PDB file of C-alpha atoms and ligand atoms in Angstrom:
ATOM      1  CA  VAL W  23     112.036  79.064  69.867  1.00  0.00           C
ATOM      2  CA  GLU W  24     114.957  80.473  72.193  1.00  0.00           C
ATOM      3  CA  ARG W  25     115.442  79.236  76.031  1.00  0.00           C
ATOM      4  CA  THR W  26     117.660  81.482  78.068  1.00  0.00           C
ATOM      5  CA  LEU W  27     118.618  80.760  82.066  1.00  0.00           C
ATOM      6  CA  SER W  28     117.101  83.637  84.587  1.00  0.00           C
ATOM      7  CA  ILE W  29     117.814  83.618  88.206  1.00  0.00           C
ATOM      8  CA  ILE W  30     116.010  86.098  90.328  1.00  0.00           C
ATOM      9  CA  LYS W  31     118.538  87.022  92.651  1.00  0.00           C
ATOM     10  CA  PRO W  32     118.591  87.335  96.879  1.00  0.00           C
ATOM     11  CA  ASP W  33     118.133  91.000  97.000  1.00  0.00           C
ATOM     12  CA  ALA W  34     114.965  90.534  95.123  1.00  0.00           C
ATOM     13  CA  THR W  35     113.459  87.661  96.833  1.00  0.00           C
ATOM     14  CA  LYS W  36     114.127  89.084 100.522  1.00  0.00           C
ATOM     15  CA  ARG W  37     112.042  92.049  99.245  1.00  0.00           C
ATOM     16  CA  ASN W  38     109.557  89.642  97.970  1.00  0.00           C
ATOM     17  CA  LEU W  39     109.526  91.068  93.883  1.00  0.00           C
ATOM     18  CA  THR W  40     109.364  87.721  92.667  1.00  0.00           C
ATOM     19  CA  GLY W  41     105.896  88.216  91.080  1.00  0.00           C
ATOM     20  CA  LYS W  42     106.216  91.691  90.130  1.00  0.00           C
ATOM     21  CA  ILE W  43     109.670  90.392  87.840  1.00  0.00           C
ATOM     22  CA  ASN W  44     107.935  87.455  86.616  1.00  0.00           C
ATOM     23  CA  ALA W  45     105.177  89.956  85.310  1.00  0.00           C
ATOM     24  CA  LYS W  46     107.719  91.910  83.379  1.00  0.00           C
ATOM     25  CA  PHE W  47     109.078  88.825  81.349  1.00  0.00           C
ATOM     26  CA  GLU W  48     105.323  87.734  80.911  1.00  0.00           C
ATOM     27  CA  ASP W  49     104.993  91.398  80.008  1.00  0.00           C
ATOM     28  CA  ALA W  50     107.255  91.177  77.408  1.00  0.00           C
ATOM     29  CA  GLY W  51     106.369  87.832  75.874  1.00  0.00           C
ATOM     30  CA  LEU W  52     109.032  85.456  77.451  1.00  0.00           C
ATOM     31  CA  ARG W  53     107.272  82.109  79.143  1.00  0.00           C
ATOM     32  CA  ILE W  54     108.516  81.032  82.294  1.00  0.00           C
ATOM     33  CA  VAL W  55     108.675  77.182  81.256  1.00  0.00           C
ATOM     34  CA  ALA W  56     110.591  76.098  84.320  1.00  0.00           C
ATOM     35  CA  GLN W  57     111.170  77.272  87.698  1.00  0.00           C
ATOM     36  CA  LYS W  58     112.237  76.704  91.560  1.00  0.00           C
ATOM     37  CA  ARG W  59     113.369  78.600  94.564  1.00  0.00           C
ATOM     38  CA  ILE W  60     117.064  77.303  96.112  1.00  0.00           C
ATOM     39  CA  GLN W  61     119.048  78.239  98.395  1.00  0.00           C
ATOM     40  CA  LEU W  62     122.612  77.930  96.738  1.00  0.00           C
ATOM     41  CA  THR W  63     125.898  77.333  98.742  1.00  0.00           C
ATOM     42  CA  LYS W  64     128.828  79.451  98.264  1.00  0.00           C
ATOM     43  CA  ALA W  65     130.389  76.869  96.728  1.00  0.00           C
ATOM     44  CA  GLN W  66     127.974  76.040  94.316  1.00  0.00           C
ATOM     45  CA  ALA W  67     127.503  79.816  93.308  1.00  0.00           C
ATOM     46  CA  GLY W  68     131.357  80.174  92.688  1.00  0.00           C
ATOM     47  CA  GLU W  69     130.886  77.561  90.236  1.00  0.00           C
ATOM     48  CA  PHE W  70     128.140  78.709  88.390  1.00  0.00           C
ATOM     49  CA  TYR W  71     129.975  82.202  88.404  1.00  0.00           C
ATOM     50  CA  ALA W  72     133.550  80.818  87.456  1.00  0.00           C
ATOM     51  CA  VAL W  73     133.818  82.530  84.896  1.00  0.00           C
ATOM     52  CA  HIS W  74     134.266  85.618  87.152  1.00  0.00           C
ATOM     53  CA  LYS W  75     136.926  83.894  89.325  1.00  0.00           C
ATOM     54  CA  GLU W  76     139.604  86.610  88.663  1.00  0.00           C
ATOM     55  CA  ARG W  77     137.008  89.580  88.840  1.00  0.00           C
ATOM     56  CA  PRO W  78     137.657  91.362  92.035  1.00  0.00           C
ATOM     57  CA  PHE W  79     134.243  91.069  93.131  1.00  0.00           C
ATOM     58  CA  TYR W  80     133.778  87.448  92.646  1.00  0.00           C
ATOM     59  CA  ASP W  81     133.822  86.635  96.609  1.00  0.00           C
ATOM     60  CA  GLU W  82     131.650  89.537  97.549  1.00  0.00           C
ATOM     61  CA  LEU W  83     129.090  87.844  94.435  1.00  0.00           C
ATOM     62  CA  CYS W  84     129.295  84.201  95.587  1.00  0.00           C
ATOM     63  CA  GLU W  85     128.773  85.459  99.401  1.00  0.00           C
ATOM     64  CA  PHE W  86     125.776  87.567  98.206  1.00  0.00           C
ATOM     65  CA  MET W  87     124.455  84.923  96.084  1.00  0.00           C
ATOM     66  CA  ALA W  88     124.657  82.371  99.034  1.00  0.00           C
ATOM     67  CA  SER W  89     123.006  85.016 101.300  1.00  0.00           C
ATOM     68  CA  GLU W  90     119.208  84.299 100.835  1.00  0.00           C
ATOM     69  CA  PRO W  91     117.086  82.025  98.789  1.00  0.00           C
ATOM     70  CA  VAL W  92     117.294  82.555  94.772  1.00  0.00           C
ATOM     71  CA  VAL W  93     114.693  81.683  91.850  1.00  0.00           C
ATOM     72  CA  VAL W  94     116.347  80.244  89.167  1.00  0.00           C
ATOM     73  CA  GLN W  95     113.781  79.951  85.726  1.00  0.00           C
ATOM     74  CA  VAL W  96     113.857  78.906  82.390  1.00  0.00           C
ATOM     75  CA  LEU W  97     112.317  81.589  80.025  1.00  0.00           C
ATOM     76  CA  GLU W  98     111.262  80.771  76.270  1.00  0.00           C
ATOM     77  CA  GLY W  99     110.495  82.785  73.251  1.00  0.00           C
ATOM     78  CA  ASP W 100     111.672  84.284  70.085  1.00  0.00           C
ATOM     79  CA  GLY W 101     115.152  85.562  70.795  1.00  0.00           C
ATOM     80  CA  ALA W 102     114.623  84.677  74.792  1.00  0.00           C
ATOM     81  CA  ILE W 103     118.151  85.621  75.447  1.00  0.00           C
ATOM     82  CA  ALA W 104     118.479  89.094  73.805  1.00  0.00           C
ATOM     83  CA  LYS W 105     114.536  90.003  74.503  1.00  0.00           C
ATOM     84  CA  ASN W 106     115.455  88.827  78.618  1.00  0.00           C
ATOM     85  CA  ARG W 107     118.872  91.359  78.558  1.00  0.00           C
ATOM     86  CA  GLU W 108     116.485  93.993  77.496  1.00  0.00           C
ATOM     87  CA  VAL W 109     113.849  93.463  80.312  1.00  0.00           C
ATOM     88  CA  MET W 110     116.924  93.051  82.524  1.00  0.00           C
ATOM     89  CA  GLY W 111     118.630  96.803  81.936  1.00  0.00           C
ATOM     90  CA  ALA W 112     121.889  97.259  82.249  1.00  0.00           C
ATOM     91  CA  THR W 113     124.152  95.600  85.071  1.00  0.00           C
ATOM     92  CA  ASN W 114     124.637  99.140  87.013  1.00  0.00           C
ATOM     93  CA  PRO W 115     121.059 100.214  87.852  1.00  0.00           C
ATOM     94  CA  ALA W 116     122.400 103.642  87.563  1.00  0.00           C
ATOM     95  CA  ASP W 117     122.730 102.915  83.832  1.00  0.00           C
ATOM     96  CA  ALA W 118     119.800 100.859  83.221  1.00  0.00           C
ATOM     97  CA  ALA W 119     116.895 102.308  81.205  1.00  0.00           C
ATOM     98  CA  PRO W 120     113.776 103.381  82.668  1.00  0.00           C
ATOM     99  CA  GLY W 121     111.048 100.508  83.200  1.00  0.00           C
ATOM    100  CA  THR W 122     113.445  97.742  83.217  1.00  0.00           C
ATOM    101  CA  ILE W 123     114.099  95.491  85.964  1.00  0.00           C
ATOM    102  CA  ARG W 124     117.020  96.924  87.393  1.00  0.00           C
ATOM    103  CA  ALA W 125     116.242 100.128  87.326  1.00  0.00           C
ATOM    104  CA  GLU W 126     112.985  99.772  88.659  1.00  0.00           C
ATOM    105  CA  PHE W 127     114.040  97.269  91.590  1.00  0.00           C
ATOM    106  CA  ALA W 128     118.036  96.875  91.664  1.00  0.00           C
ATOM    107  CA  GLU W 129     119.894  98.340  94.915  1.00  0.00           C
ATOM    108  CA  SER W 130     123.293  98.405  93.662  1.00  0.00           C
ATOM    109  CA  VAL W 131     125.891  96.804  90.643  1.00  0.00           C
ATOM    110  CA  GLY W 132     126.413  93.668  93.006  1.00  0.00           C
ATOM    111  CA  GLU W 133     122.802  93.344  94.238  1.00  0.00           C
ATOM    112  CA  ASN W 134     121.025  93.851  90.933  1.00  0.00           C
ATOM    113  CA  SER W 135     118.208  91.497  91.539  1.00  0.00           C
ATOM    114  CA  VAL W 136     118.453  89.414  88.053  1.00  0.00           C
ATOM    115  CA  HIS W 137     120.700  87.551  86.094  1.00  0.00           C
ATOM    116  CA  GLY W 138     120.265  86.241  82.484  1.00  0.00           C
ATOM    117  CA  SER W 139     122.384  84.422  80.118  1.00  0.00           C
ATOM    118  CA  ASP W 140     124.488  86.368  77.542  1.00  0.00           C
ATOM    119  CA  ALA W 141     124.310  84.009  74.652  1.00  0.00           C
ATOM    120  CA  PRO W 142     123.225  80.273  73.315  1.00  0.00           C
ATOM    121  CA  GLU W 143     126.084  78.592  74.509  1.00  0.00           C
ATOM    122  CA  THR W 144     126.339  79.901  78.311  1.00  0.00           C
ATOM    123  CA  ALA W 145     122.321  79.619  77.924  1.00  0.00           C
ATOM    124  CA  ALA W 146     122.758  75.515  77.443  1.00  0.00           C
ATOM    125  CA  VAL W 147     125.293  75.524  79.945  1.00  0.00           C
ATOM    126  CA  GLU W 148     123.626  77.604  82.705  1.00  0.00           C
ATOM    127  CA  ILE W 149     120.266  75.645  82.206  1.00  0.00           C
ATOM    128  CA  ALA W 150     121.740  72.233  82.390  1.00  0.00           C
ATOM    129  CA  PHE W 151     123.610  73.530  85.287  1.00  0.00           C
ATOM    130  CA  PHE W 152     119.821  73.474  87.251  1.00  0.00           C
ATOM    131  CA  PHE W 153     117.664  71.569  85.780  1.00  0.00           C
ATOM    132  CA  SER W 154     117.001  68.412  84.176  1.00  0.00           C
ATOM    133  CA  GLY W 155     115.581  67.438  80.648  1.00  0.00           C
ATOM    134  CA  LEU W 156     112.538  66.103  82.840  1.00  0.00           C
ATOM    135  CA  GLU W 157     112.028  69.489  84.417  1.00  0.00           C
ATOM    136  CA  LEU W 158     111.294  71.407  81.139  1.00  0.00           C
ATOM    137  CA  VAL W 159     108.257  71.611  80.005  1.00  0.00           C
ATOM    138  CA  GLY W 160     107.913  73.724  76.891  1.00  0.00           C
TER     139      GLY W 160
HETATM  140  P1  GTP Y 210     124.457  88.791  85.008  1.00  0.00           P
HETATM  141  O1  GTP Y 210     123.146  88.362  84.347  1.00  0.00           O
HETATM  142  O2  GTP Y 210     124.300  88.500  86.495  1.00  0.00           O
HETATM  143  O3  GTP Y 210     125.375  87.506  84.435  1.00  0.00           O
HETATM  144  O4  GTP Y 210     125.000  90.176  84.505  1.00  0.00           O
HETATM  145  P2  GTP Y 210     125.774  90.819  83.649  1.00  0.00           P
HETATM  146  O5  GTP Y 210     125.970  90.113  82.499  1.00  0.00           O
HETATM  147  O6  GTP Y 210     124.884  92.333  83.425  1.00  0.00           O
HETATM  148  O7  GTP Y 210     127.163  91.278  84.185  1.00  0.00           O
HETATM  149  P3  GTP Y 210     128.272  90.431  84.346  1.00  0.00           P
HETATM  150  O8  GTP Y 210     127.866  89.272  83.597  1.00  0.00           O
HETATM  151  O9  GTP Y 210     129.352  91.268  83.771  1.00  0.00           O
HETATM  152  O10 GTP Y 210     128.762  90.529  86.176  1.00  0.00           O
HETATM  153  C1  GTP Y 210     127.946  89.505  87.034  1.00  0.00           C
HETATM  154  C2  GTP Y 210     127.661  89.902  88.553  1.00  0.00           C
HETATM  155  O11 GTP Y 210     128.553  89.899  88.949  1.00  0.00           O
HETATM  156  C3  GTP Y 210     126.528  91.356  87.890  1.00  0.00           C
HETATM  157  O12 GTP Y 210     125.306  90.708  87.622  1.00  0.00           O
HETATM  158  C4  GTP Y 210     126.563  91.644  89.277  1.00  0.00           C
HETATM  159  O13 GTP Y 210     125.959  91.153  90.111  1.00  0.00           O
HETATM  160  C5  GTP Y 210     128.602  91.332  89.571  1.00  0.00           C
HETATM  161  N1  GTP Y 210     129.165  92.451  89.379  1.00  0.00           N
HETATM  162  C6  GTP Y 210     129.783  93.202  88.349  1.00  0.00           C
HETATM  163  N2  GTP Y 210     130.130  94.107  88.172  1.00  0.00           N
HETATM  164  C7  GTP Y 210     130.064  94.330  89.782  1.00  0.00           C
HETATM  165  C8  GTP Y 210     131.182  95.063  90.434  1.00  0.00           C
HETATM  166  O14 GTP Y 210     131.555  96.495  90.036  1.00  0.00           O
HETATM  167  N3  GTP Y 210     130.716  94.820  91.696  1.00  0.00           N
HETATM  168  C9  GTP Y 210     130.244  94.181  92.379  1.00  0.00           C
HETATM  169  N4  GTP Y 210     129.963  93.909  93.433  1.00  0.00           N
HETATM  170  N5  GTP Y 210     129.676  92.938  91.979  1.00  0.00           N
HETATM  171  C10 GTP Y 210     129.591  93.394  90.624  1.00  0.00           C
HETATM  172 MG1   MG Y 211     126.903  87.942  82.880  1.00  0.00          MG
END
């Protein structure tokens, strides 16, 4: 089975949507095998999103990710990376398919409620960023 790193972002934790978002994952057959609620510093958010350092929205993104607590989690299942991104919907909620998390909950292209890893290599790096092996209980 495959694992992916998911983040429930500040706009969603602030609106008390953690349970509703987790229900979407579980209904899609994804298992939450690790989960914790943490407050990122702006520097930690910047390190996590380092691949976007040159993008014009980088500073805004880091501020946003540090603005309220986030829930970081590891989702497990067959094809978990693609399945999670399907359940999340397109980055911009205006383009997200009906029924997806971003279509139902996201507020804007920046404040879009969830993050999900985009490939096996990034999933491994992103899971290790937040979790130790001991915290992962399949
Ligand atoms: P993630 O799962 O969060 O990585 O989203 P993604 O893979 O669908 O999008 P991408 O990796 O291209 O961008 C990462 C994040 O940067 C997005 O989820 C948004 O929160 C933010 N972002 C992307 N484009 C914009 C933009 O045009 N403006 C702002 N403010 N934020 C953006
Ligand atoms: Mg991405």
